[in-house]
Amino acid sequence: MTAASENPRHDPLTRDDLSAFLGELGIEAPTRDHPPVFTVEESKSLRDAIPGGHTKNLFLKDKKGRHFLLTVGEDAVIDLKTIHGLIGASGRVSFGKPEQMMDYLGVVPGAVTAFGVINDRDGAVTLIFDEELMAHDVINAHPLTNAATTSIRTSDMKRFVEATGHSFNVLNLSSQGAT
């Protein structure tokens, strides 16, 4: 039995599946291939070639096992000791495990992205965008792989998220205890 067939949920959708889904929604979202990047620092070398807001994503879980995906600007500072009160988590949050990330979002560490909600067919993950990131006209995110960046208009990101059955939540995440 392979790892994919052991997944009780489903096989994760791919970058091509995501592109097709965006196309079905009439969303233009150009994607640029590049060497894999695993951290925000590594991805900063791409900034001149890819304009717009660039993201950092935190996959978190609370004491009751609820999962949250926070999508913020690449330089945002999130206070993990207090963020639970703002996002409605039960007690302090911790980082979700890589296996949970794959199960819910279909991605591995280093490729976490708001686009991952396309794989969360049961709506188990609460996606929350930072208000500051939403001030950009264009948001850049990994298309389910860290070897590419997809640029999408902010209004189209909202359409995408809602088309996956998720709520489009925007909160001022980076002001809480940020420095």
Short mmCIF file of C-alpha atoms in Angstrom, two decimals:
data_model
loop_
_atom_site.label_atom_id
_atom_site.label_comp_id
_atom_site.label_asym_id
_atom_site.label_seq_id
_atom_site.Cartn_x
_atom_site.Cartn_y
_atom_site.Cartn_z
CA MET A 1 0.00 0.00 0.00
CA THR A 2 1.42 3.41 -0.94
CA ALA A 3 1.39 6.50 1.25
CA ALA A 4 -1.17 8.14 -1.01
CA SER A 5 -3.58 5.23 -0.73
CA GLU A 6 -3.21 5.25 3.06
CA ASN A 7 -4.57 8.81 3.10
CA PRO A 8 -8.19 8.44 4.19
CA ARG A 9 -9.13 11.83 2.73
CA HIS A 10 -7.94 11.92 -0.90
CA ASP A 11 -4.90 12.22 -3.08
CA PRO A 12 -3.83 15.88 -3.04
CA LEU A 13 -4.48 18.04 -6.05
CA THR A 14 -1.44 19.29 -7.96
CA ARG A 15 -0.20 22.56 -9.38
CA ASP A 16 -1.83 21.64 -12.71
CA ASP A 17 -5.14 20.91 -10.96
CA LEU A 18 -4.93 24.29 -9.23
CA SER A 19 -4.24 26.04 -12.53
CA ALA A 20 -7.21 24.31 -14.14
CA PHE A 21 -9.47 25.26 -11.21
CA LEU A 22 -8.41 28.91 -11.45
CA GLY A 23 -9.04 28.76 -15.20
CA GLU A 24 -12.55 27.38 -14.64
CA LEU A 25 -13.20 30.37 -12.38
CA GLY A 26 -11.94 32.73 -15.10
CA ILE A 27 -9.04 33.82 -12.92
CA GLU A 28 -5.80 34.82 -14.60
CA ALA A 29 -2.95 33.90 -12.30
CA PRO A 30 0.43 33.75 -14.03
CA THR A 31 2.97 31.37 -12.55
CA ARG A 32 6.72 31.75 -12.71
CA ASP A 33 9.01 28.75 -12.20
CA HIS A 34 12.15 29.16 -10.13
CA PRO A 35 14.51 27.01 -8.06
CA PRO A 36 12.79 25.63 -4.94
CA VAL A 37 12.75 28.04 -2.00
CA PHE A 38 12.19 26.84 1.54
CA THR A 39 12.25 30.07 3.55
CA VAL A 40 11.15 33.67 3.16
CA GLU A 41 14.80 34.69 3.12
CA GLU A 42 15.53 32.40 0.17
CA SER A 43 12.51 33.69 -1.73
CA LYS A 44 13.48 37.36 -1.33
CA SER A 45 15.93 36.99 -4.22
CA LEU A 46 12.89 36.75 -6.52
CA ARG A 47 11.31 40.07 -5.51
CA ASP A 48 12.50 42.16 -8.45
CA ALA A 49 11.19 39.62 -10.93
CA ILE A 50 7.82 39.12 -9.22
CA PRO A 51 6.08 42.32 -8.03
CA GLY A 52 3.27 42.38 -5.47
CA GLY A 53 2.78 41.22 -1.90
CA HIS A 54 4.72 38.11 -0.96
CA THR A 55 3.42 35.71 1.65
CA LYS A 56 4.53 33.83 4.71
CA ASN A 57 2.24 31.08 5.95
CA LEU A 58 1.82 29.61 9.41
CA PHE A 59 0.02 26.27 9.75
CA LEU A 60 -1.15 26.09 13.35
CA LYS A 61 -3.28 23.91 15.62
CA ASP A 62 -4.95 24.58 18.93
CA LYS A 63 -5.51 22.44 22.03
CA LYS A 64 -8.73 21.01 20.61
CA GLY A 65 -7.05 19.93 17.37
CA ARG A 66 -8.51 22.71 15.22
CA HIS A 67 -6.23 23.88 12.41
CA PHE A 68 -5.54 27.39 11.18
CA LEU A 69 -3.59 28.70 8.21
CA LEU A 70 -2.41 32.28 8.68
CA THR A 71 -1.31 33.97 5.46
CA VAL A 72 0.60 37.18 6.16
CA GLY A 73 3.13 39.42 4.44
CA GLU A 74 6.62 38.01 4.26
CA ASP A 75 7.98 40.45 6.86
CA ALA A 76 5.04 40.28 9.28
CA VAL A 77 5.75 39.34 12.87
CA ILE A 78 3.14 37.14 14.54
CA ASP A 79 3.12 36.70 18.31
CA LEU A 80 2.33 33.01 18.78
CA LYS A 81 1.77 33.55 22.51
CA THR A 82 -1.22 35.83 21.94
CA ILE A 83 -2.52 35.11 18.44
CA HIS A 84 -4.93 32.44 19.71
CA GLY A 85 -7.22 35.08 21.20
CA LEU A 86 -7.45 36.96 17.93
CA ILE A 87 -8.14 33.94 15.70
CA GLY A 88 -10.59 32.19 18.03
CA ALA A 89 -8.37 29.23 18.90
CA SER A 90 -8.83 27.19 22.07
CA GLY A 91 -5.79 28.13 24.10
CA ARG A 92 -2.33 28.72 22.76
CA VAL A 93 -1.45 27.42 19.34
CA SER A 94 1.47 25.38 18.12
CA PHE A 95 2.71 24.51 14.67
CA GLY A 96 0.81 21.72 12.93
CA LYS A 97 2.70 18.58 12.07
CA PRO A 98 3.97 17.98 8.51
CA GLU A 99 1.68 14.93 8.21
CA GLN A 100 -1.35 17.09 9.06
CA MET A 101 -0.18 19.71 6.60
CA MET A 102 -0.06 17.10 3.84
CA ASP A 103 -3.38 15.57 4.89
CA TYR A 104 -5.29 18.86 4.96
CA LEU A 105 -3.47 21.10 2.48
CA GLY A 106 -1.61 18.65 0.23
CA VAL A 107 1.73 20.41 0.75
CA VAL A 108 5.00 19.84 2.56
CA PRO A 109 6.90 22.28 4.80
CA GLY A 110 8.41 25.01 2.65
CA ALA A 111 5.47 24.93 0.23
CA VAL A 112 2.67 26.03 2.56
CA THR A 113 0.27 28.32 0.74
CA ALA A 114 -3.24 29.73 0.87
CA PHE A 115 -3.83 27.79 -2.36
CA GLY A 116 -3.61 24.63 -0.21
CA VAL A 117 -7.25 25.07 0.83
CA ILE A 118 -8.15 23.55 -2.53
CA ASN A 119 -7.14 20.24 -0.91
CA ASP A 120 -9.11 20.86 2.31
CA ARG A 121 -12.35 19.47 0.97
CA ASP A 122 -13.81 18.96 4.46
CA GLY A 123 -13.20 22.56 5.53
CA ALA A 124 -11.08 21.49 8.50
CA VAL A 125 -8.67 24.42 8.20
CA THR A 126 -9.61 28.01 9.00
CA LEU A 127 -7.78 30.29 6.59
CA ILE A 128 -7.07 33.83 7.80
CA PHE A 129 -5.32 36.55 5.81
CA ASP A 130 -3.55 39.49 7.38
CA GLU A 131 -5.18 42.84 6.66
CA GLU A 132 -1.84 44.39 5.74
CA LEU A 133 -1.23 41.76 3.04
CA MET A 134 -4.70 42.40 1.60
CA ALA A 135 -3.71 46.03 0.91
CA HIS A 136 -1.70 44.77 -2.09
CA ASP A 137 -3.40 44.57 -5.49
CA VAL A 138 -1.52 41.34 -6.24
CA ILE A 139 -0.61 38.52 -3.86
CA ASN A 140 2.13 36.01 -4.64
CA ALA A 141 1.95 32.47 -3.31
CA HIS A 142 3.30 29.01 -4.06
CA PRO A 143 1.03 26.99 -6.37
CA LEU A 144 1.22 23.86 -4.14
CA THR A 145 4.97 23.61 -4.85
CA ASN A 146 7.85 25.78 -3.69
CA ALA A 147 9.47 25.67 -7.13
CA ALA A 148 7.13 28.32 -8.52
CA THR A 149 5.24 31.47 -7.56
CA THR A 150 1.72 32.33 -8.70
CA SER A 151 0.56 35.94 -8.81
CA ILE A 152 -3.14 36.54 -8.21
CA ARG A 153 -5.20 39.68 -7.80
CA THR A 154 -6.43 40.09 -4.24
CA SER A 155 -10.06 40.11 -5.40
CA ASP A 156 -9.44 36.87 -7.30
CA MET A 157 -7.86 35.27 -4.22
CA LYS A 158 -11.15 35.97 -2.44
CA ARG A 159 -13.09 34.35 -5.30
CA PHE A 160 -10.75 31.33 -5.22
CA VAL A 161 -11.04 30.84 -1.45
CA GLU A 162 -14.83 31.07 -1.51
CA ALA A 163 -15.01 28.68 -4.50
CA THR A 164 -13.23 26.06 -2.35
CA GLY A 165 -15.99 26.36 0.26
CA HIS A 166 -13.88 28.31 2.75
CA SER A 167 -14.64 31.65 4.33
CA PHE A 168 -12.47 34.58 3.32
CA ASN A 169 -11.31 35.81 6.72
CA VAL A 170 -9.22 38.97 7.05
CA LEU A 171 -7.90 40.12 10.42
CA ASN A 172 -5.18 42.49 11.60
CA LEU A 173 -2.85 39.63 12.58
CA SER A 174 0.51 41.34 12.50
CA SER A 175 -0.33 44.16 14.90
CA GLN A 176 -0.68 41.88 17.92
CA GLY A 177 2.62 42.16 19.73
CA ALA A 178 4.47 42.79 16.49
CA THR A 179 7.76 44.59 16.55
#
